[in-house]
Amino acid sequence: MRIVLIKRAEHSRLMTGLSPVIAVALTMLSAALLFAIAGHDAGLALYKFFIEPMTDLWSLQELLVKAVPLVLIACGLSICYLSNNWNIGAEGQFVMGALAGSVLPVLFPAFDNGLTLPLMLLFGAAGGALYALVPAVLKIRFNTNEILVSLMLVYVANLTLDYLVRGPWRDPAGFNFPETALFSASAMLPTIGDGRLSVSLYAAIAVAILLSLLLARTLKGFEIRVLGESPRAGSFAGFSQKRMTVFAFMVSGGLAGLAGIMEVAGSLGQLQPTISPGYGFTAIIVAFLGRLNPLAIVVAGFVLALSYIGGESVQASMGISDKIASVVQGMLLFFVLACDTLILYRIKLQFGQTAKGGHAHV
Amino acid sequence: MFEAILLTVITAATPLLLAAIGELVVERSGVLNLGVEGMMIMGAVTGFAVANLTGSGTLGILGAIGAGMALSALFGFLVLVLVTNQVATGLALTLLGLGLSGLIGEAFIGVPGLKLEKLDLPFLSDLPFVGPVIFGQDPIVYMSVAIVIAVAYALARTRAGLVLRAVGDNHASAHALGLSVLKVRFLAVLFGGGCAGLAGGYMSLAYTPQWVENMTAGRGWIALALVVFASWLPWRVVIGAYLFGAVTVLTFHAQAVGAGVPSQLLSSLPYLATIVVLVLISSNRRLTLVNTPACLGKPFVPDR
């Protein structure tokens, strides 16, 4: 049996909408298989993982708390990936944004007024954007591979955070715990209701809408897509690839940084040695599951947030390791990529060697 | 003192060397596999688990190689057969590998590991300096040297190497000549996976014989950078790997001395060094463009 790809004359519209759904379904099937192999009741585990988190108000709220940073980061990444710039260091930009944004409440706690929060958010976005500028500038100036540079900077950012919370930024009154002092009320985002969900939810939705308008309705959006799909055509149109690299990295870095400071000023309330359960990497999956479309990314962010909560849920109720969450996330990206093939190609299975008298096509 | 440092440099360099030489072959065939980190960590956990359950280091090594190859086969299927985006698929491989290894390894956290025996030749291993450095290493170190020599020879002197380079430099012509582009690439990807798995196995069976989550700590990514550093030439991979091994060891020693430098700064040195090296090499266009496989990262769909 062999698999033959037949190029479609046009993108399949049906498959464009259907492929992420098929991918999620295949991921659930594989997860069920995994649960069964590990000797658990697969049906029950699937229910606990994918359905139960959506059935009560508390976990729905936790879902949104996790979805917000994912959506913010993934929206920025979509601009990068559409324009063929491979920023995979959003995790580092998230951390750097959180650090830059925390400068005010940690080092200048006396500066405590209505301006604190807006400035923190501004610093956060700027910190992330500047950190993302490093791989962008190295790419356009020295032709350096942006994938590797942005990834290396993730390790550097995490080590910087670790150094600060254990060293100079540690709360002097904190019994030697590696944490900064708790932020004051005016350095915290207002919450929605009385839980952990903050108004960052509105920011995520606004960003998704704005970016989808940018992509669909503006010249910049056209430029992003042209340079991504055909750099040569883009050059003929007078678009600059280098400027686009800087733009894409700064937008995605800025949004990752904003997500970082919103996470700290929204749900954590202080800096800790680890402030992200891999949001920057999971957001890559969110971006692809959302097919690089900001509005679809909102839905995709919810799905990936579900994997975090689902992992906690099966651990708490069935004793399955919550590490299953990252396995499910990894499988999901595989299936998403595999299913996207259906958009451009028809897949035909040929049985037997080759048709008699025909040529062998490999 | 010098002998002891050289020994630790060899230990630190070997996983980088193995992973990088494997990726070099993959990239020479025109495929960019960013999943080295994922294959390495799966090699590490599988090697540890197999060695621990069977009590055999040899089986552990084989398990590590097998795990790397299995993951790379998955990558190969997606990238070559389903023509998915190579960058994204490689990332997926890394994310899956990190997740899966965490899940598998949970049972082995804190379990004492099995350290590979070092070579002990009756007279030779006892020689001063030469003995421990040349005749007293564990088997994987010798394997890494053998693999580099074999790859360097094969790429430059054999028909197989010529075919591999042809496929990587111009897949359309190679296809027209009747070479099976996809088959060559798939084999190259498998080879790269095996090497990355072995590199991971070295981490958990020789470097630090235990299982720690994320224990490869970005070495797979550094290996990818080394291939660029080496401008796709096997011998330069050796230089790069040993250079980075030296940097790693240096940071350990500096940490021991202390001297007021934050340990986090020292730990970030290998990553910063990678960036510096990438800048230095990439800005020299003459150096990079000569050997960069022309079809690197480009998908190939055979016409009908």
XYZ file of C-alpha atoms in Angstrom:
666
model
C 0.000 0.000 0.000
C 1.280 3.422 -0.732
C 0.028 6.904 -0.046
C -0.168 9.243 -2.992
C -0.834 12.952 -2.734
C -2.816 14.560 -5.497
C -2.640 18.322 -5.536
C -6.012 20.015 -5.436
C -6.689 22.662 -8.049
C -7.802 24.986 -5.272
C -7.627 25.056 -1.490
C -10.397 22.938 -0.115
C -12.699 25.270 1.778
C -14.395 22.368 3.469
C -11.099 21.002 4.747
C -9.896 24.415 5.900
C -12.695 24.434 8.424
C -12.747 20.731 9.059
C -9.066 19.910 9.506
C -8.667 21.326 13.036
C -11.815 19.475 14.079
C -10.506 16.202 12.654
C -7.199 16.857 14.415
C -8.891 17.350 17.796
C -10.954 14.209 17.257
C -7.866 12.156 16.371
C -6.070 13.543 19.433
C -8.946 12.474 21.669
C -8.862 9.005 20.126
C -5.126 8.709 20.717
C -5.511 9.985 24.247
C -8.150 7.332 24.867
C -5.749 4.726 23.543
C -3.040 6.043 25.849
C -5.361 5.924 28.864
C -6.383 2.380 27.972
C -2.767 1.238 27.607
C -1.996 2.686 31.027
C -4.809 0.531 32.395
C -7.420 3.192 33.059
C -11.059 3.397 32.100
C -10.590 5.261 28.821
C -14.139 6.566 28.596
C -14.115 7.951 32.106
C -10.647 9.492 31.630
C -11.732 11.150 28.396
C -14.763 12.575 30.163
C -12.668 13.860 33.061
C -10.068 15.317 30.713
C -12.131 16.945 27.987
C -15.651 17.416 29.340
C -15.689 17.783 33.096
C -13.616 21.000 33.187
C -16.427 22.646 31.240
C -19.195 21.555 33.575
C -18.662 23.737 36.624
C -18.198 27.437 37.022
C -14.902 27.299 38.904
C -13.041 25.278 36.285
C -14.634 27.261 33.457
C -13.085 30.317 35.036
C -9.702 28.559 35.364
C -10.021 27.628 31.691
C -10.337 31.285 30.779
C -7.420 32.224 33.055
C -5.225 29.788 31.118
C -6.685 30.630 27.712
C -5.956 34.363 27.984
C -2.132 34.227 27.827
C -2.312 31.491 25.189
C -4.559 33.595 22.957
C -2.511 36.768 23.427
C 0.758 35.040 22.572
C -0.663 32.955 19.727
C -2.226 36.007 18.062
C 1.201 37.613 17.886
C 2.785 34.405 16.663
C 0.246 34.210 13.843
C 1.631 37.478 12.453
C 5.130 36.007 12.630
C 4.289 32.683 11.042
C 2.101 34.211 8.323
C 5.008 36.436 7.314
C 7.411 33.482 7.442
C 9.306 34.650 10.521
C 9.877 31.818 12.957
C 9.692 33.194 16.456
C 9.657 30.212 18.808
C 10.957 32.109 21.811
C 7.638 33.547 22.986
C 8.202 31.829 26.309
C 11.260 34.004 26.867
C 9.471 37.152 25.731
C 6.626 36.307 28.114
C 9.083 36.102 31.017
C 10.947 39.236 29.983
C 7.672 41.135 29.732
C 6.762 39.987 33.205
C 10.162 41.147 34.495
C 10.080 44.528 32.780
C 6.531 45.129 33.940
C 7.401 44.194 37.504
C 10.175 46.773 37.791
C 7.753 49.370 39.143
C 5.990 47.377 41.883
C 9.168 45.565 42.958
C 11.788 48.322 42.892
C 9.597 51.395 43.366
C 6.802 50.231 45.656
C 6.394 53.826 46.824
C 5.225 54.789 43.331
C 1.731 53.562 43.953
C -1.027 55.422 42.176
C -3.388 55.294 39.250
C -0.516 55.381 36.789
C 1.202 52.290 38.169
C -0.819 49.698 36.307
C -0.845 51.378 32.874
C 2.905 51.906 33.122
C 3.446 48.302 34.140
C 1.514 47.068 31.129
C 3.458 49.421 28.889
C 6.803 48.269 30.303
C 5.698 44.644 29.974
C 4.827 44.970 26.317
C 7.998 46.968 25.667
C 10.146 44.421 27.496
C 8.768 41.562 25.431
C 9.047 43.510 22.189
C 12.646 44.537 22.826
C 13.585 41.001 23.771
C 12.051 39.754 20.525
C 13.945 42.430 18.673
C 17.208 40.597 19.382
C 16.578 37.609 17.078
C 14.945 39.940 14.519
C 17.881 42.329 14.331
C 20.431 39.522 14.311
C 18.481 37.941 11.468
C 18.334 40.984 9.234
C 21.785 42.260 10.127
C 23.845 39.044 10.312
C 21.579 36.524 8.588
C 21.395 34.536 11.826
C 18.813 31.802 12.206
C 15.972 33.371 14.192
C 14.606 30.009 15.332
C 17.745 29.112 17.239
C 18.412 32.593 18.614
C 14.867 33.120 19.875
C 14.916 29.690 21.500
C 18.298 30.202 23.178
C 16.938 33.426 24.651
C 14.188 31.449 26.402
C 16.789 29.754 28.572
C 18.494 33.083 29.232
C 15.188 34.725 30.224
C 14.270 31.908 32.597
C 17.686 32.045 34.237
C 17.387 35.836 34.602
C 14.022 35.452 36.325
C 15.470 32.772 38.568
C 18.404 35.005 39.491
C 16.227 38.014 40.268
C 13.668 36.264 42.478
C 16.357 34.403 44.410
C 18.685 37.394 44.608
C 18.138 41.132 44.361
C 14.351 41.088 43.936
C 13.547 38.646 46.719
C 11.058 39.867 49.301
C 13.137 40.812 52.371
C 10.166 40.003 54.581
C 9.412 36.756 52.743
C 11.117 34.174 55.021
C 13.725 33.502 52.324
C 11.171 32.170 49.852
C 12.305 32.856 46.292
C 9.481 35.304 45.587
C 9.094 39.043 45.289
C 6.845 40.941 47.651
C 3.146 40.738 46.810
C 2.039 43.543 44.521
C -0.120 46.267 46.001
C -3.755 46.547 44.984
C -3.070 49.371 42.538
C -0.488 47.210 40.751
C -3.045 44.463 40.159
C -5.475 44.128 37.269
C -9.139 44.414 38.278
C -10.789 41.023 38.411
C -13.953 39.904 36.707
C -16.192 38.593 39.438
C -14.338 37.611 42.583
C -12.042 34.880 41.295
C -8.677 34.736 39.569
C -9.952 35.881 36.203
C -8.838 39.433 35.436
C -9.798 41.958 32.805
C -6.937 40.572 30.688
C -9.734 38.485 29.172
C -11.061 41.613 27.449
C -7.540 42.458 26.262
C -7.168 39.035 24.659
C -10.486 39.326 22.845
C -9.720 42.887 21.719
C -6.300 41.874 20.409
C -7.784 38.976 18.466
C -10.383 41.239 16.851
C -7.877 43.988 16.061
C -5.375 41.609 14.520
C -8.002 39.859 12.455
C -9.077 43.262 11.122
C -5.448 44.130 10.461
C -4.964 40.924 8.492
C -8.218 41.041 6.574
C -8.780 44.725 5.947
C -5.500 46.623 5.808
C -2.543 46.964 3.473
C -0.274 45.821 6.301
C -2.245 42.606 6.501
C -1.847 42.085 2.783
C 1.869 42.793 3.086
C 2.198 40.196 5.861
C 0.590 37.505 3.757
C 2.356 38.347 0.507
C 5.790 38.401 2.117
C 4.990 35.120 3.812
C 3.771 33.300 0.753
C 6.063 34.776 -1.854
C 8.912 36.972 -0.668
C 9.902 37.712 -4.269
C 6.475 38.974 -5.196
C 6.499 41.031 -2.035
C 9.773 42.670 -3.000
C 8.361 43.593 -6.406
C 5.444 45.228 -4.637
C 7.933 47.328 -2.718
C 7.472 45.552 0.601
C 10.575 45.219 2.720
C 11.223 41.790 4.134
C 13.578 43.164 6.755
C 11.094 45.698 8.037
C 8.490 42.947 8.166
C 10.787 40.761 10.254
C 11.208 43.573 12.770
C 7.486 44.331 12.739
C 6.410 40.713 13.203
C 8.863 40.018 15.974
C 7.996 43.214 17.825
C 4.259 42.597 17.607
C 4.563 39.021 18.791
C 7.162 39.863 21.423
C 5.068 42.767 22.649
C 1.957 40.619 22.961
C 3.908 37.859 24.707
C 5.347 40.457 27.084
C 1.896 41.869 27.716
C 0.631 38.368 28.443
C 3.542 37.957 30.852
C 2.887 41.054 32.908
C -0.869 40.398 32.834
C -0.259 36.930 34.213
C 1.799 38.371 37.058
C -0.455 41.365 37.737
C -3.590 39.329 37.077
C -3.451 35.970 38.766
C -0.056 35.496 40.452
C 0.370 38.829 42.248
C 4.132 38.429 42.532
C 7.143 37.036 40.640
C 8.111 33.437 41.346
C 10.941 31.272 39.942
C 8.472 29.813 37.441
C 5.656 31.963 36.158
C 4.597 30.024 33.084
C 3.620 26.394 32.570
C 5.059 26.602 29.063
C 2.513 29.098 27.696
C 4.990 30.355 25.093
C 5.422 26.905 23.597
C 1.820 25.802 23.924
C 0.834 29.027 22.149
C 2.668 27.725 19.073
C 0.193 24.838 19.029
C -2.661 27.288 19.589
C -1.522 29.358 16.610
C -1.451 26.351 14.301
C -4.701 24.856 15.598
C -6.275 28.257 14.907
C -4.801 28.059 11.411
C -3.037 31.397 12.079
C -6.387 33.174 12.104
C -6.740 35.407 15.209
C -10.456 34.750 15.671
C -10.021 31.003 15.346
C -7.097 31.290 17.746
C -9.525 32.372 20.473
C -11.288 29.013 20.130
C -7.986 27.164 19.843
C -6.706 28.862 22.990
C -9.724 27.538 24.831
C -9.042 24.002 23.562
C -5.405 24.075 24.689
C -6.360 25.606 28.035
C -8.686 22.641 28.394
C -5.665 20.339 28.087
C -4.019 21.991 31.102
C -7.137 21.794 33.257
C -7.963 18.332 31.936
C -4.527 17.126 32.995
C -5.113 18.428 36.512
C -8.563 16.919 36.501
C -7.475 13.349 35.611
C -4.647 13.601 38.117
C -6.916 14.660 40.928
C -9.703 12.195 40.257
C -8.000 9.167 38.685
C -4.361 9.426 39.731
C -3.177 9.756 36.137
C -0.065 11.929 35.890
C -0.815 15.484 34.765
C 2.168 15.101 32.420
C -0.424 13.581 30.102
C -1.407 17.175 29.303
C 1.808 17.971 27.456
C 1.639 14.642 25.616
C -1.864 15.497 24.447
C -0.658 18.958 23.381
C 2.232 17.476 21.398
C -0.017 14.933 19.678
C -2.496 17.651 18.846
C 0.103 19.679 16.942
C 1.109 16.571 14.999
C -2.465 15.863 14.005
C -3.113 19.493 13.143
C -0.139 19.570 10.791
C -1.011 16.214 9.270
C -4.632 17.204 8.707
C -3.644 20.487 7.081
C -2.271 18.400 4.247
C -5.889 17.643 3.346
C -6.432 21.284 2.470
C -3.901 21.282 -0.345
C -3.920 17.656 -1.369
C -6.254 14.784 -1.851
C -4.859 11.664 -0.297
C -5.187 8.471 -2.237
C -4.260 5.064 -1.003
C -2.919 2.763 -3.678
C -3.029 -0.912 -2.969
C -0.703 -3.403 -4.531
C 2.574 -2.411 -6.083
C 1.620 -0.259 -9.064
C -1.056 -0.458 -11.678
C -0.127 -3.017 -14.311
C 1.665 -1.458 -17.231
C 1.836 1.827 -15.428
C 4.911 3.605 -14.195
C 6.084 3.446 -10.646
C 5.743 6.781 -8.995
C 7.602 7.176 -5.761
C 44.380 18.548 36.513
C 44.536 18.996 32.754
C 43.769 15.323 32.293
C 40.726 15.552 34.544
C 39.403 18.602 32.703
C 39.974 16.988 29.313
C 38.040 13.937 30.474
C 35.057 16.030 31.524
C 35.210 17.977 28.270
C 34.980 14.728 26.325
C 31.973 13.708 28.412
C 30.274 17.050 27.901
C 31.038 17.151 24.178
C 29.939 13.638 23.225
C 26.150 14.142 23.349
C 26.504 17.351 21.333
C 28.742 15.640 18.822
C 26.395 12.689 18.354
C 23.258 14.764 17.953
C 24.963 17.245 15.647
C 26.546 14.685 13.328
C 23.163 12.989 12.949
C 21.435 16.271 12.178
C 24.196 17.127 9.728
C 23.330 14.060 7.665
C 19.625 14.939 7.844
C 20.245 18.491 6.685
C 22.628 17.370 3.957
C 19.676 15.409 2.540
C 17.672 18.646 2.474
C 15.499 18.082 5.524
C 15.499 20.356 8.557
C 14.545 18.410 11.669
C 14.086 20.787 14.587
C 13.010 17.892 16.774
C 16.520 16.969 17.920
C 15.777 18.039 21.483
C 12.662 15.858 21.566
C 14.421 12.811 20.134
C 17.321 13.296 22.527
C 15.149 13.492 25.621
C 13.201 10.417 24.515
C 16.515 8.627 23.989
C 17.550 9.662 27.485
C 14.427 8.400 29.197
C 14.169 5.207 27.149
C 17.845 4.390 27.597
C 17.541 4.906 31.317
C 14.335 2.911 31.600
C 15.545 -0.046 29.544
C 18.909 -0.207 31.297
C 17.167 0.017 34.640
C 14.589 -2.673 33.913
C 16.941 -5.128 32.219
C 20.137 -4.284 34.072
C 21.963 -4.126 30.761
C 23.722 -0.990 29.549
C 23.916 -2.380 26.014
C 20.164 -2.839 25.863
C 19.816 0.663 27.280
C 21.874 2.053 24.417
C 19.828 0.106 21.886
C 16.630 1.338 23.502
C 17.818 4.929 23.291
C 18.685 4.576 19.615
C 15.357 2.888 18.957
C 13.403 5.645 20.669
C 15.148 8.349 18.653
C 14.520 6.445 15.437
C 10.863 5.856 16.259
C 10.231 9.548 16.804
C 12.182 10.467 13.689
C 10.134 7.975 11.672
C 7.006 9.835 12.768
C 8.620 13.103 11.703
C 9.718 11.573 8.406
C 6.229 10.329 7.655
C 4.669 13.739 8.225
C 7.300 15.790 6.491
C 8.045 13.515 3.549
C 4.780 11.735 2.885
C 2.270 14.328 4.037
C 4.526 17.277 3.087
C 3.891 19.177 6.310
C 5.830 22.277 7.255
C 9.254 21.108 8.443
C 9.787 23.828 11.034
C 6.412 23.297 12.667
C 6.673 19.506 12.544
C 10.109 19.587 14.133
C 8.739 21.762 16.910
C 5.872 19.335 17.348
C 8.393 16.524 17.690
C 10.246 18.405 20.406
C 7.068 19.249 22.317
C 5.814 15.663 22.062
C 9.182 14.258 23.084
C 9.437 16.521 26.114
C 5.891 15.648 27.179
C 6.164 11.923 26.598
C 9.544 11.677 28.323
C 8.131 13.453 31.372
C 5.268 10.960 31.492
C 7.455 7.878 31.015
C 10.170 9.154 33.301
C 7.897 9.878 36.236
C 8.417 6.363 37.549
C 12.194 6.747 37.385
C 12.734 10.018 39.234
C 15.209 9.466 42.042
C 15.923 5.880 40.960
C 19.664 5.184 40.972
C 20.920 4.748 37.442
C 23.223 2.358 35.708
C 26.514 3.849 34.582
C 28.115 2.472 31.460
C 31.368 0.636 32.075
C 34.459 2.408 30.876
C 36.911 0.574 28.717
C 39.607 -1.098 30.763
C 42.432 -2.583 28.723
C 45.042 -4.436 30.775
C 48.092 -2.333 30.080
C 46.968 0.526 27.865
C 44.340 1.998 30.188
C 46.946 2.345 32.914
C 49.285 4.489 30.851
C 49.660 7.959 32.261
C 47.385 10.531 30.552
C 47.016 8.568 27.296
C 45.479 5.659 29.192
C 42.350 7.287 30.649
C 41.927 9.773 27.790
C 42.289 7.414 24.841
C 41.833 3.925 26.246
C 39.548 4.525 29.194
C 36.317 5.954 27.796
C 32.885 4.408 27.726
C 31.711 2.707 24.533
C 29.525 5.585 23.327
C 32.509 7.937 23.133
C 34.211 5.518 20.748
C 30.955 5.131 18.838
C 30.744 8.907 18.428
C 34.235 9.034 16.966
C 33.519 6.098 14.681
C 30.278 7.674 13.475
C 31.982 10.968 12.658
C 34.728 9.232 10.702
C 32.187 7.090 8.868
C 29.984 10.070 8.005
C 32.916 12.199 6.868
C 34.182 9.385 4.680
C 30.769 8.456 3.332
C 29.826 12.023 2.455
C 33.051 12.784 0.663
C 34.109 9.487 -0.864
C 31.219 7.158 -1.470
C 28.386 6.894 -3.927
C 25.880 6.910 -1.101
C 27.277 10.220 0.084
C 27.092 11.649 -3.397
C 23.466 10.576 -3.695
C 22.666 12.127 -0.338
C 24.246 15.427 -1.285
C 22.567 15.418 -4.689
C 19.183 14.932 -3.069
C 19.878 17.747 -0.637
C 21.212 20.173 -3.188
C 18.802 19.665 -6.039
C 15.935 17.300 -5.432
C 14.327 17.879 -8.811
C 17.440 16.808 -10.698
C 18.042 13.920 -8.370
C 14.492 12.776 -8.996
C 14.947 13.149 -12.740
C 18.049 10.970 -12.524
C 15.893 8.249 -11.047
C 17.062 8.611 -7.465
C 14.368 8.113 -4.883
C 14.432 11.459 -3.105
C 11.957 10.501 -0.424
C 13.637 7.190 0.360
C 17.056 8.800 0.727
C 15.610 11.506 2.921
C 13.699 9.067 5.062
C 16.836 7.025 5.693
C 18.764 10.188 6.540
C 16.029 11.244 8.979
C 16.148 7.799 10.619
C 19.909 8.049 10.950
C 19.590 11.463 12.547
C 16.975 10.115 14.941
C 19.213 7.213 15.929
C 22.120 9.550 16.613
C 19.961 11.936 18.646
C 18.545 9.017 20.631
C 22.061 7.737 21.300
C 23.092 11.217 22.398
C 20.209 11.228 24.857
C 21.126 7.757 26.053
C 24.615 9.023 26.727
C 23.153 11.767 28.900
C 21.251 9.368 31.162
C 23.670 6.421 31.085
C 27.075 8.087 31.239
C 26.965 11.875 31.675
C 24.724 11.881 34.728
C 23.430 8.343 35.300
C 19.985 9.297 36.504
C 16.706 10.580 35.114
C 15.861 14.228 35.594
C 13.031 15.856 33.693
C 14.252 18.028 30.811
C 17.763 16.808 31.514
C 18.963 17.529 27.977
C 18.468 21.243 28.803
C 18.581 22.580 25.269
C 21.472 20.448 24.046
C 19.417 19.339 21.067
C 19.037 22.968 20.050
C 22.715 23.650 20.565
C 23.436 20.645 18.330
C 21.316 22.280 15.633
C 23.371 25.437 16.005
C 26.554 23.378 15.783
C 25.564 22.141 12.338
C 25.373 25.757 11.196
C 28.631 26.483 13.007
C 30.249 23.575 11.179
C 28.904 24.899 7.881
C 27.679 21.346 7.209
C 31.168 19.795 7.333
C 31.617 16.764 9.649
C 35.076 17.647 10.929
C 34.020 21.071 11.999
C 31.201 19.516 14.011
C 33.893 17.853 16.108
C 35.604 21.183 16.728
C 32.301 22.850 17.585
C 31.128 20.077 19.907
C 34.382 20.033 21.834
C 34.434 23.821 22.010
C 30.951 23.790 23.532
C 31.896 20.909 25.779
C 34.738 23.085 27.036
C 32.398 26.033 27.632
C 30.060 23.809 29.656
C 32.897 22.440 31.765
C 34.266 25.928 32.232
C 30.961 27.099 33.683
C 30.978 24.164 36.131
C 34.455 25.032 37.331
C 33.658 28.721 37.541
C 30.619 27.846 39.655
C 32.780 25.827 42.002
C 35.207 28.707 42.371
C 32.226 30.975 42.886
C 33.798 34.409 43.060
C 30.541 36.300 43.373
C 29.309 35.605 39.862
C 25.660 34.512 39.936
C 25.362 30.852 39.010
C 22.491 31.691 36.684
C 24.776 33.890 34.597
C 27.262 31.052 34.284
C 24.496 28.599 33.395
C 23.335 30.884 30.616
C 26.802 31.047 29.062
C 26.362 28.064 26.706
C 23.168 29.618 25.328
C 24.737 33.055 24.941
C 27.815 31.469 23.377
C 25.551 29.725 20.873
C 24.081 33.064 19.823
C 27.512 34.675 19.510
C 28.816 31.778 17.446
C 25.751 31.847 15.197
C 26.262 35.553 14.585
C 29.944 35.138 13.787
C 29.391 32.256 11.388
C 26.211 33.488 9.732
C 27.561 36.949 9.011
C 30.249 35.316 6.904
C 28.234 34.565 3.804
C 31.082 32.936 1.955
C 31.461 30.383 4.688
C 27.805 29.473 4.971
C 26.584 29.590 1.407
C 29.163 27.172 0.022
C 27.952 24.128 1.893
C 24.373 25.005 2.797
C 22.261 22.314 1.152
C 20.346 24.237 -1.486
C 17.081 22.388 -0.852
C 17.265 22.604 2.945
C 13.762 22.770 4.349
C 12.078 22.717 0.951
C 9.326 20.151 0.495
C 9.408 17.746 -2.399
C 6.352 16.214 -3.969
C 7.226 13.816 -6.781
C 5.374 14.727 -9.953
C 3.277 12.068 -11.538
